[in-house]
Amino acid sequence: MQDASTTPPDLKSMVKKLSAGASYRRMLAASEQGRPICVASAAVPVEVLYAMDVYPVFPESLAAIAAGIRKADEFFEAARERGFSNSVCSYTRCGLGIAWTQKSAFGPIPEPDLFITDVSVCCLHVTWWAYLEEHFKKPTFYMDMPATDDPWDPEYVAYYEEQIRAMVGFIEEHTGCRLHMDRLKEAVSNSDLAGLYWKKILELRRHKPSPVSFRNLAGEILPLVTALGEKDCADFYWALYEAYKQQAAQGYSPAQGGERFRLIWNGIPIWHHLQVINYFEEKGANFVWEPYTALSWGNKTPTGRLDPEEPFRTLAQKYTNILTNMPLHRRFQYFDQAIRDYQVDGLVMFSNRSCRPQSIGQDEVVEMVREIHGLPVLIFEGDQADAEGFSLQEAKTRIDGFLEILQSSKRG
Ligand code: SF4
């Protein structure tokens, strides 16, 4: 843990250092320095890449950023020209468009040197990376992870540990980079601290009012994707936690006029219209828990910490814990617990036409929430990155109706 007697770094300068634009510039600098550029999917043990001096680029993150600053259309168009229908996940279409045009929302991107993906988050990653492999004719490593009831079963963890070791072998063979155990331990230690402070931030949301805005968290998650394993990343979450802790002590709430409703958001944020979240906050509603922030990132091990002395084992435990790779009843348990722990008044289910692994089981969760907890639920449809067909006005009208139901159910 960071030394409590030392002052956390200045948050503003950390934000600047780890912004989306800065991560683009870091990628260019890494390429100029001759570091191999690896296109990696979410859930690849990225700590290993940092420890090997391989620079990871994440197409899902590039797609989310492009959508967030409304510069994704050109990439969707590149996918459309190649016959991709809109029913294919928008991250995949946008990510492939970025690869084919070799541009990101911020400008040109360097030619990648290798590719790594895995099957755990969704099987579409395999097809997506196969297109990349075919286009760039560069070596690709596909990590395997069967579906499981128990992600921490020792046999299962041992299997994935072998996958990580095989990934190291693949990188060494194709880049000449070597894994040094001291570097790996350092990367795991930084990752552990980043995950620890992320968890502490999420726990602050149990306060009434919760000082943390989901709108901010959606942006603040970026270093957990693009800089995990680096000291700057750990320092950033430390500073962020301290800032939120102060706000909690002051009774601050992002919900305007005071926190009238505490909500759960289910699904990926709507990157192209994050104003939807702002609108909830303007009306006194605050999101206090989401599976996206709470279950997809951070130290997902049984102890909630990573052990730098057992780096392969600890990373295997962390990365086998993938929500979309587990049976549905696990999701019910998480929702049930969060509703109690965070004293939730209602749920917003984003039925995302792109991401079936995230949207699957929503009806059953809604049923459980209504039956066991009697809470109002708003379901609205859309897409996380493709703004086509989305109407902010329509969303606002539905939110207004939902908030009225929440108000009357509180009175009742
Ligand atoms: S379907 Fe979902 S998990 Fe798969 S690539 Fe798209 S957003 Fe990611």
Tab-separated table of C-alpha atoms and ligand atoms in Angstrom:
chain	number	residue	atom	x	y	z
A	1	MET	CA	0.000	0.000	0.000
A	2	GLN	CA	1.150	3.587	-0.588
A	3	ASP	CA	2.678	5.175	2.467
A	4	ALA	CA	-0.114	7.065	4.241
A	5	SER	CA	2.349	9.682	5.491
A	6	THR	CA	3.271	10.796	1.973
A	7	THR	CA	1.160	13.191	-0.063
A	8	PRO	CA	-0.515	11.769	-3.138
A	9	PRO	CA	0.588	13.328	-6.453
A	10	ASP	CA	-1.261	16.274	-7.917
A	11	LEU	CA	-4.414	14.892	-9.526
A	12	LYS	CA	-4.629	17.461	-12.317
A	13	SER	CA	-1.146	16.706	-13.625
A	14	MET	CA	-1.821	12.956	-13.371
A	15	VAL	CA	-5.046	13.336	-15.380
A	16	LYS	CA	-3.114	15.205	-18.065
A	17	LYS	CA	-0.421	12.541	-18.159
A	18	LEU	CA	-2.920	9.706	-18.567
A	19	SER	CA	-5.540	11.305	-20.810
A	20	ALA	CA	-6.662	9.717	-24.077
A	21	GLY	CA	-4.545	12.199	-26.058
A	22	ALA	CA	-1.507	11.474	-23.889
A	23	SER	CA	-1.971	7.731	-24.366
A	24	TYR	CA	-1.951	8.327	-28.152
A	25	ARG	CA	1.304	10.274	-27.861
A	26	ARG	CA	2.806	7.550	-25.643
A	27	MET	CA	2.017	5.026	-28.359
A	28	LEU	CA	3.812	7.136	-31.008
A	29	ALA	CA	6.798	7.611	-28.693
A	30	ALA	CA	6.975	3.873	-27.975
A	31	SER	CA	6.999	3.127	-31.687
A	32	GLU	CA	9.733	5.726	-32.325
A	33	GLN	CA	11.820	4.149	-29.560
A	34	GLY	CA	11.571	0.854	-31.418
A	35	ARG	CA	9.358	-0.862	-28.843
A	36	PRO	CA	7.191	-3.553	-30.427
A	37	ILE	CA	3.540	-2.523	-30.715
A	38	CYS	CA	1.104	-5.260	-29.767
A	39	VAL	CA	-2.596	-5.012	-30.521
A	40	ALA	CA	-4.182	-6.660	-27.490
A	41	SER	CA	-7.782	-7.309	-26.552
A	42	ALA	CA	-9.366	-6.572	-23.197
A	43	ALA	CA	-8.575	-9.328	-20.648
A	44	VAL	CA	-5.102	-10.093	-21.997
A	45	PRO	CA	-2.713	-9.981	-18.969
A	46	VAL	CA	-1.263	-6.645	-19.923
A	47	GLU	CA	1.098	-6.478	-16.914
A	48	VAL	CA	3.248	-9.034	-18.754
A	49	LEU	CA	3.436	-6.839	-21.862
A	50	TYR	CA	4.604	-3.831	-19.822
A	51	ALA	CA	7.182	-5.977	-18.059
A	52	MET	CA	8.512	-7.103	-21.448
A	53	ASP	CA	8.675	-3.566	-22.867
A	54	VAL	CA	6.046	-4.383	-25.457
A	55	TYR	CA	3.636	-1.493	-25.950
A	56	PRO	CA	-0.009	-2.606	-25.869
A	57	VAL	CA	-2.696	-0.945	-27.966
A	58	PHE	CA	-6.344	-1.772	-27.245
A	59	PRO	CA	-8.759	-1.452	-30.141
A	60	GLU	CA	-11.846	-1.559	-27.877
A	61	SER	CA	-10.473	1.461	-26.073
A	62	LEU	CA	-9.594	3.271	-29.333
A	63	ALA	CA	-13.153	2.588	-30.532
A	64	ALA	CA	-14.683	3.913	-27.290
A	65	ILE	CA	-12.544	7.064	-27.490
A	66	ALA	CA	-13.431	7.618	-31.170
A	67	ALA	CA	-17.130	7.208	-30.318
A	68	GLY	CA	-16.790	9.491	-27.281
A	69	ILE	CA	-15.408	12.368	-29.332
A	70	ARG	CA	-17.712	11.593	-32.282
A	71	LYS	CA	-14.953	10.660	-34.696
A	72	ALA	CA	-15.970	7.063	-35.290
A	73	ASP	CA	-18.016	7.489	-38.487
A	74	GLU	CA	-15.065	7.198	-40.827
A	75	PHE	CA	-14.108	3.872	-39.210
A	76	PHE	CA	-17.650	2.511	-39.393
A	77	GLU	CA	-17.662	3.536	-43.053
A	78	ALA	CA	-14.425	1.594	-43.694
A	79	ALA	CA	-16.121	-1.490	-42.220
A	80	ARG	CA	-19.297	-0.893	-44.242
A	81	GLU	CA	-17.263	-0.672	-47.454
A	82	ARG	CA	-15.917	-4.138	-46.678
A	83	GLY	CA	-19.397	-5.541	-46.298
A	84	PHE	CA	-19.729	-5.481	-42.492
A	85	SER	CA	-23.365	-5.120	-41.476
A	86	ASN	CA	-24.475	-2.923	-38.572
A	87	SER	CA	-25.451	-6.045	-36.654
A	88	VAL	CA	-21.751	-6.759	-36.039
A	89	CYS	CA	-20.504	-5.318	-32.720
A	90	SER	CA	-19.621	-1.633	-33.133
A	91	TYR	CA	-16.298	-2.052	-31.272
A	92	THR	CA	-15.298	-4.658	-33.834
A	93	ARG	CA	-16.406	-2.563	-36.812
A	94	CYS	CA	-14.771	0.581	-35.450
A	95	GLY	CA	-11.621	-1.254	-34.335
A	96	LEU	CA	-11.187	-2.864	-37.738
A	97	GLY	CA	-11.876	0.478	-39.442
A	98	ILE	CA	-9.076	1.985	-37.343
A	99	ALA	CA	-6.739	-0.833	-38.406
A	100	TRP	CA	-7.632	-0.602	-42.092
A	101	THR	CA	-7.306	3.177	-42.251
A	102	GLN	CA	-4.326	3.056	-39.882
A	103	LYS	CA	-5.676	6.117	-38.104
A	104	SER	CA	-7.189	6.720	-34.721
A	105	ALA	CA	-9.392	9.592	-33.552
A	106	PHE	CA	-6.169	11.524	-32.814
A	107	GLY	CA	-4.249	10.829	-36.018
A	108	PRO	CA	-2.159	8.168	-37.778
A	109	ILE	CA	-1.154	5.076	-35.836
A	110	PRO	CA	2.008	3.010	-36.222
A	111	GLU	CA	2.018	-0.364	-37.931
A	112	PRO	CA	1.577	-3.065	-35.275
A	113	ASP	CA	4.183	-5.808	-34.797
A	114	LEU	CA	2.115	-8.554	-33.217
A	115	PHE	CA	-1.373	-9.412	-32.016
A	116	ILE	CA	-2.718	-11.119	-28.909
A	117	THR	CA	-6.311	-11.878	-28.055
A	118	ASP	CA	-8.340	-14.265	-25.960
A	119	VAL	CA	-11.660	-16.057	-26.116
A	120	SER	CA	-12.895	-15.247	-22.618
A	121	VAL	CA	-14.716	-11.934	-23.031
A	122	CYS	CA	-16.462	-12.937	-26.249
A	123	CYS	CA	-15.715	-15.237	-29.167
A	124	LEU	CA	-15.935	-12.320	-31.583
A	125	HIS	CA	-12.400	-11.429	-30.527
A	126	VAL	CA	-11.133	-14.477	-32.387
A	127	THR	CA	-12.759	-13.429	-35.675
A	128	TRP	CA	-11.706	-9.804	-35.171
A	129	TRP	CA	-8.036	-10.707	-34.595
A	130	ALA	CA	-8.134	-13.146	-37.523
A	131	TYR	CA	-9.026	-10.191	-39.774
A	132	LEU	CA	-6.125	-8.210	-38.282
A	133	GLU	CA	-3.760	-11.134	-38.812
A	134	GLU	CA	-4.862	-11.490	-42.416
A	135	HIS	CA	-4.533	-7.758	-43.124
A	136	PHE	CA	-1.168	-7.074	-41.477
A	137	LYS	CA	0.365	-10.552	-41.937
A	138	LYS	CA	1.826	-10.382	-38.446
A	139	PRO	CA	2.069	-13.140	-35.816
A	140	THR	CA	-1.028	-13.599	-33.639
A	141	PHE	CA	-1.458	-15.441	-30.364
A	142	TYR	CA	-4.895	-16.678	-29.314
A	143	MET	CA	-5.181	-17.321	-25.580
A	144	ASP	CA	-7.587	-20.027	-24.571
A	145	MET	CA	-9.991	-19.960	-21.626
A	146	PRO	CA	-12.894	-22.400	-21.451
A	147	ALA	CA	-16.163	-21.285	-19.818
A	148	THR	CA	-16.341	-22.170	-16.138
A	149	ASP	CA	-18.551	-22.328	-13.043
A	150	ASP	CA	-15.600	-21.565	-10.808
A	151	PRO	CA	-12.938	-19.178	-12.167
A	152	TRP	CA	-10.633	-19.860	-9.212
A	153	ASP	CA	-10.645	-23.647	-9.419
A	154	PRO	CA	-6.899	-24.442	-8.989
A	155	GLU	CA	-6.875	-26.692	-12.054
A	156	TYR	CA	-8.484	-23.970	-14.117
A	157	VAL	CA	-6.098	-21.295	-12.823
A	158	ALA	CA	-3.135	-23.604	-13.561
A	159	TYR	CA	-4.377	-24.032	-17.131
A	160	TYR	CA	-4.531	-20.289	-17.664
A	161	GLU	CA	-1.148	-19.826	-15.993
A	162	GLU	CA	0.232	-22.078	-18.730
A	163	GLN	CA	-1.471	-19.885	-21.308
A	164	ILE	CA	0.299	-16.822	-19.895
A	165	ARG	CA	3.651	-18.625	-20.013
A	166	ALA	CA	2.936	-19.621	-23.621
A	167	MET	CA	2.153	-15.966	-24.382
A	168	VAL	CA	5.559	-14.981	-22.948
A	169	GLY	CA	7.202	-17.595	-25.193
A	170	PHE	CA	5.333	-16.224	-28.208
A	171	ILE	CA	6.435	-12.648	-27.471
A	172	GLU	CA	10.054	-13.703	-26.909
A	173	GLU	CA	10.072	-15.647	-30.163
A	174	HIS	CA	8.631	-12.819	-32.268
A	175	THR	CA	10.153	-9.690	-30.725
A	176	GLY	CA	13.446	-10.601	-29.132
A	177	CYS	CA	12.131	-9.001	-25.895
A	178	ARG	CA	12.855	-11.026	-22.761
A	179	LEU	CA	10.819	-11.330	-19.605
A	180	HIS	CA	12.675	-10.273	-16.485
A	181	MET	CA	11.009	-11.451	-13.290
A	182	ASP	CA	11.877	-8.280	-11.358
A	183	ARG	CA	10.118	-6.186	-14.006
A	184	LEU	CA	7.102	-8.467	-13.897
A	185	LYS	CA	6.903	-8.246	-10.119
A	186	GLU	CA	7.103	-4.462	-10.347
A	187	ALA	CA	4.330	-4.331	-12.976
A	188	VAL	CA	2.136	-6.630	-10.857
A	189	SER	CA	2.794	-4.480	-7.802
A	190	ASN	CA	1.765	-1.301	-9.682
A	191	SER	CA	-1.288	-3.057	-11.049
A	192	ASP	CA	-2.184	-4.239	-7.539
A	193	LEU	CA	-2.090	-0.675	-6.185
A	194	ALA	CA	-4.110	0.696	-9.099
A	195	GLY	CA	-6.719	-2.045	-8.523
A	196	LEU	CA	-6.732	-1.466	-4.779
A	197	TYR	CA	-7.459	2.256	-5.081
A	198	TRP	CA	-10.038	1.608	-7.794
A	199	LYS	CA	-11.829	-0.703	-5.353
A	200	LYS	CA	-11.625	1.899	-2.584
A	201	ILE	CA	-13.154	4.488	-4.930
A	202	LEU	CA	-16.021	2.122	-5.727
A	203	GLU	CA	-16.554	1.466	-2.019
A	204	LEU	CA	-16.876	5.212	-1.343
A	205	ARG	CA	-20.075	5.023	-3.346
A	206	ARG	CA	-21.750	3.264	-0.428
A	207	HIS	CA	-21.789	6.651	1.315
A	208	LYS	CA	-25.029	8.592	1.258
A	209	PRO	CA	-24.667	10.662	-0.826
A	210	SER	CA	-22.145	8.924	-3.021
A	211	PRO	CA	-19.459	11.439	-4.046
A	212	VAL	CA	-18.566	9.589	-7.252
A	213	SER	CA	-20.107	10.321	-10.602
A	214	PHE	CA	-20.481	7.465	-13.100
A	215	ARG	CA	-19.953	10.075	-15.834
A	216	ASN	CA	-16.456	10.757	-14.426
A	217	LEU	CA	-15.667	7.119	-13.714
A	218	ALA	CA	-16.424	6.233	-17.338
A	219	GLY	CA	-13.494	8.477	-18.333
A	220	GLU	CA	-11.316	7.651	-15.356
A	221	ILE	CA	-11.302	3.948	-16.199
A	222	LEU	CA	-9.000	4.601	-19.176
A	223	PRO	CA	-5.631	4.208	-17.354
A	224	LEU	CA	-6.801	0.807	-16.049
A	225	VAL	CA	-6.892	-0.200	-19.711
A	226	THR	CA	-4.041	1.760	-21.270
A	227	ALA	CA	-1.449	2.134	-18.483
A	228	LEU	CA	-1.982	-0.752	-16.086
A	229	GLY	CA	1.316	-2.001	-14.689
A	230	GLU	CA	2.972	1.433	-14.729
A	231	LYS	CA	3.685	3.478	-11.594
A	232	ASP	CA	1.872	6.521	-13.007
A	233	CYS	CA	-1.291	4.475	-13.179
A	234	ALA	CA	-1.064	3.421	-9.510
A	235	ASP	CA	-0.310	7.028	-8.502
A	236	PHE	CA	-3.284	8.294	-10.477
A	237	TYR	CA	-5.785	6.037	-8.678
A	238	TRP	CA	-4.237	6.876	-5.339
A	239	ALA	CA	-4.662	10.616	-6.031
A	240	LEU	CA	-8.169	10.065	-7.379
A	241	TYR	CA	-9.192	8.097	-4.290
A	242	GLU	CA	-7.880	10.839	-2.006
A	243	ALA	CA	-9.851	13.465	-3.964
A	244	TYR	CA	-13.093	11.461	-3.782
A	245	LYS	CA	-12.516	10.696	-0.104
A	246	GLN	CA	-12.343	14.421	0.558
A	247	GLN	CA	-15.550	14.988	-1.389
A	248	ALA	CA	-17.276	12.242	0.602
A	249	ALA	CA	-16.230	13.942	3.846
A	250	GLN	CA	-17.696	17.207	2.544
A	251	GLY	CA	-20.994	15.510	1.650
A	252	TYR	CA	-20.594	16.289	-2.048
A	253	SER	CA	-22.912	14.601	-4.545
A	254	PRO	CA	-22.860	14.788	-8.348
A	255	ALA	CA	-26.665	14.569	-8.219
A	256	GLN	CA	-27.971	18.109	-8.503
A	257	GLY	CA	-30.122	19.352	-5.666
A	258	GLY	CA	-29.045	16.388	-3.540
A	259	GLU	CA	-29.098	12.640	-4.124
A	260	ARG	CA	-32.782	11.708	-4.453
A	261	PHE	CA	-32.269	8.329	-6.131
A	262	ARG	CA	-29.472	5.789	-6.058
A	263	LEU	CA	-29.286	3.693	-9.207
A	264	ILE	CA	-27.462	0.840	-10.927
A	265	TRP	CA	-26.415	1.068	-14.559
A	266	ASN	CA	-26.096	-2.265	-16.336
A	267	GLY	CA	-23.949	-2.382	-19.451
A	268	ILE	CA	-21.147	-0.538	-21.188
A	269	PRO	CA	-21.501	3.278	-21.063
A	270	ILE	CA	-23.100	4.877	-24.131
A	271	TRP	CA	-19.847	6.468	-25.227
A	272	HIS	CA	-21.379	8.646	-27.934
A	273	HIS	CA	-23.980	10.140	-25.573
A	274	LEU	CA	-22.555	10.198	-22.074
A	275	GLN	CA	-24.900	13.170	-21.559
A	276	VAL	CA	-27.529	10.519	-20.780
A	277	ILE	CA	-25.773	9.982	-17.448
A	278	ASN	CA	-25.494	13.746	-16.911
A	279	TYR	CA	-29.234	14.013	-17.424
A	280	PHE	CA	-29.895	11.555	-14.597
A	281	GLU	CA	-27.589	13.592	-12.369
A	282	GLU	CA	-29.297	16.850	-13.319
A	283	LYS	CA	-32.522	15.300	-12.076
A	284	GLY	CA	-31.103	14.215	-8.714
A	285	ALA	CA	-30.350	10.591	-9.624
A	286	ASN	CA	-26.896	9.135	-9.059
A	287	PHE	CA	-25.456	5.860	-10.292
A	288	VAL	CA	-23.774	4.134	-7.360
A	289	TRP	CA	-22.844	0.759	-8.854
A	290	GLU	CA	-22.294	-0.810	-12.281
A	291	PRO	CA	-20.995	-4.279	-13.233
A	292	TYR	CA	-18.864	-2.498	-15.861
A	293	THR	CA	-16.790	-0.594	-13.292
A	294	ALA	CA	-17.057	-3.048	-10.401
A	295	LEU	CA	-16.627	-6.445	-12.041
A	296	SER	CA	-14.648	-5.926	-15.233
A	297	TRP	CA	-11.575	-4.122	-13.894
A	298	GLY	CA	-9.254	-4.151	-10.913
A	299	ASN	CA	-7.927	-6.976	-8.746
A	300	LYS	CA	-10.451	-9.721	-9.402
A	301	THR	CA	-8.746	-12.298	-7.184
A	302	PRO	CA	-10.230	-14.039	-4.107
A	303	THR	CA	-8.349	-11.643	-1.766
A	304	GLY	CA	-8.880	-8.498	-3.836
A	305	ARG	CA	-5.095	-8.079	-4.037
A	306	LEU	CA	-2.399	-9.247	-6.461
A	307	ASP	CA	0.663	-11.041	-5.124
A	308	PRO	CA	3.812	-9.721	-6.870
A	309	GLU	CA	5.814	-12.670	-5.455
A	310	GLU	CA	3.623	-15.137	-7.385
A	311	PRO	CA	3.078	-13.076	-10.516
A	312	PHE	CA	1.910	-15.823	-12.891
A	313	ARG	CA	-0.458	-17.397	-10.368
A	314	THR	CA	-1.927	-14.072	-9.278
A	315	LEU	CA	-2.442	-12.882	-12.856
A	316	ALA	CA	-4.084	-16.193	-13.749
A	317	GLN	CA	-6.503	-15.771	-10.826
A	318	LYS	CA	-7.266	-12.227	-11.862
A	319	TYR	CA	-7.844	-12.889	-15.545
A	320	THR	CA	-9.880	-16.092	-15.189
A	321	ASN	CA	-12.517	-14.104	-13.308
A	322	ILE	CA	-14.435	-12.889	-16.361
A	323	LEU	CA	-18.124	-12.185	-15.858
A	324	THR	CA	-19.181	-13.011	-19.413
A	325	ASN	CA	-17.421	-16.375	-19.157
A	326	MET	CA	-19.511	-17.576	-16.216
A	327	PRO	CA	-23.041	-18.911	-15.707
A	328	LEU	CA	-25.907	-16.435	-15.443
A	329	HIS	CA	-26.731	-17.135	-11.801
A	330	ARG	CA	-23.423	-15.413	-10.901
A	331	ARG	CA	-24.800	-12.162	-12.319
A	332	PHE	CA	-27.931	-12.408	-10.158
A	333	GLN	CA	-25.770	-12.786	-7.051
A	334	TYR	CA	-23.760	-9.678	-7.904
A	335	PHE	CA	-26.877	-7.577	-8.532
A	336	ASP	CA	-28.605	-8.897	-5.428
A	337	GLN	CA	-25.601	-8.057	-3.249
A	338	ALA	CA	-25.031	-4.629	-4.805
A	339	ILE	CA	-28.700	-3.631	-4.354
A	340	ARG	CA	-28.349	-4.363	-0.647
A	341	ASP	CA	-24.836	-2.975	-0.094
A	342	TYR	CA	-25.375	0.244	-2.021
A	343	GLN	CA	-29.022	0.789	-0.984
A	344	VAL	CA	-30.250	1.075	-4.527
A	345	ASP	CA	-33.632	2.528	-5.539
A	346	GLY	CA	-33.814	1.386	-9.159
A	347	LEU	CA	-32.030	-0.076	-12.165
A	348	VAL	CA	-31.256	1.127	-15.656
A	349	MET	CA	-30.611	-1.731	-18.067
A	350	PHE	CA	-28.876	-0.673	-21.249
A	351	SER	CA	-29.911	-3.257	-23.807
A	352	ASN	CA	-26.911	-2.959	-26.076
A	353	ARG	CA	-27.447	-4.210	-29.616
A	354	SER	CA	-23.675	-4.672	-30.039
A	355	CYS	CA	-22.734	-6.663	-27.001
A	356	ARG	CA	-24.698	-9.847	-26.574
A	357	PRO	CA	-22.406	-11.219	-23.823
A	358	GLN	CA	-23.207	-8.141	-21.711
A	359	SER	CA	-26.910	-8.015	-22.568
A	360	ILE	CA	-27.611	-11.715	-22.173
A	361	GLY	CA	-29.631	-12.614	-19.078
A	362	GLN	CA	-30.968	-9.069	-18.647
A	363	ASP	CA	-34.602	-10.192	-18.660
A	364	GLU	CA	-33.893	-12.691	-15.900
A	365	VAL	CA	-32.045	-10.065	-13.842
A	366	VAL	CA	-34.974	-7.666	-14.290
A	367	GLU	CA	-37.389	-10.366	-13.124
A	368	MET	CA	-35.248	-11.074	-10.044
A	369	VAL	CA	-34.923	-7.375	-9.191
A	370	ARG	CA	-38.665	-6.824	-9.491
A	371	GLU	CA	-39.642	-9.967	-7.617
A	372	ILE	CA	-37.094	-9.968	-4.787
A	373	HIS	CA	-36.484	-6.257	-4.352
A	374	GLY	CA	-39.590	-4.709	-5.941
A	375	LEU	CA	-37.502	-2.012	-7.620
A	376	PRO	CA	-38.454	-0.064	-10.750
A	377	VAL	CA	-36.400	-0.857	-13.864
A	378	LEU	CA	-35.835	1.198	-16.987
A	379	ILE	CA	-34.731	-0.722	-20.073
A	380	PHE	CA	-33.585	1.193	-23.078
A	381	GLU	CA	-31.976	0.073	-26.263
A	382	GLY	CA	-29.037	1.442	-28.169
A	383	ASP	CA	-25.421	0.813	-28.984
A	384	GLN	CA	-22.290	1.604	-27.020
A	385	ALA	CA	-20.272	3.162	-29.880
A	386	ASP	CA	-22.543	3.573	-32.914
A	387	ALA	CA	-24.796	6.610	-32.524
A	388	GLU	CA	-26.974	5.697	-35.512
A	389	GLY	CA	-30.661	5.804	-34.595
A	390	PHE	CA	-30.035	7.101	-31.070
A	391	SER	CA	-32.174	10.033	-29.967
A	392	LEU	CA	-31.109	11.918	-26.856
A	393	GLN	CA	-34.514	13.605	-26.679
A	394	GLU	CA	-36.289	10.253	-26.706
A	395	ALA	CA	-33.932	8.960	-23.992
A	396	LYS	CA	-34.658	12.034	-21.855
A	397	THR	CA	-38.419	11.509	-22.166
A	398	ARG	CA	-38.072	7.918	-21.013
A	399	ILE	CA	-35.790	8.939	-18.141
A	400	ASP	CA	-38.340	11.547	-17.014
A	401	GLY	CA	-41.052	8.873	-16.924
A	402	PHE	CA	-38.787	6.499	-15.010
A	403	LEU	CA	-37.906	9.125	-12.421
A	404	GLU	CA	-41.584	9.809	-11.841
A	405	ILE	CA	-42.134	6.096	-11.170
A	406	LEU	CA	-39.150	6.110	-8.803
A	407	GLN	CA	-40.553	9.119	-6.994
A	408	SER	CA	-43.954	7.554	-6.498
A	409	SER	CA	-42.477	4.184	-5.449
A	410	LYS	CA	-40.412	6.024	-2.820
A	411	ARG	CA	-43.502	7.770	-1.536
A	412	GLY	CA	-45.391	4.469	-1.455
B	1	SF4	S1	-19.581	-8.123	-28.368
B	1	SF4	FE1	-19.198	-7.131	-26.384
B	1	SF4	S2	-17.464	-8.226	-25.530
B	1	SF4	FE2	-17.526	-8.707	-27.704
B	1	SF4	S3	-16.170	-7.204	-28.659
B	1	SF4	FE3	-18.224	-6.360	-28.720
B	1	SF4	S4	-18.396	-5.082	-26.886
B	1	SF4	FE4	-16.618	-6.454	-26.588
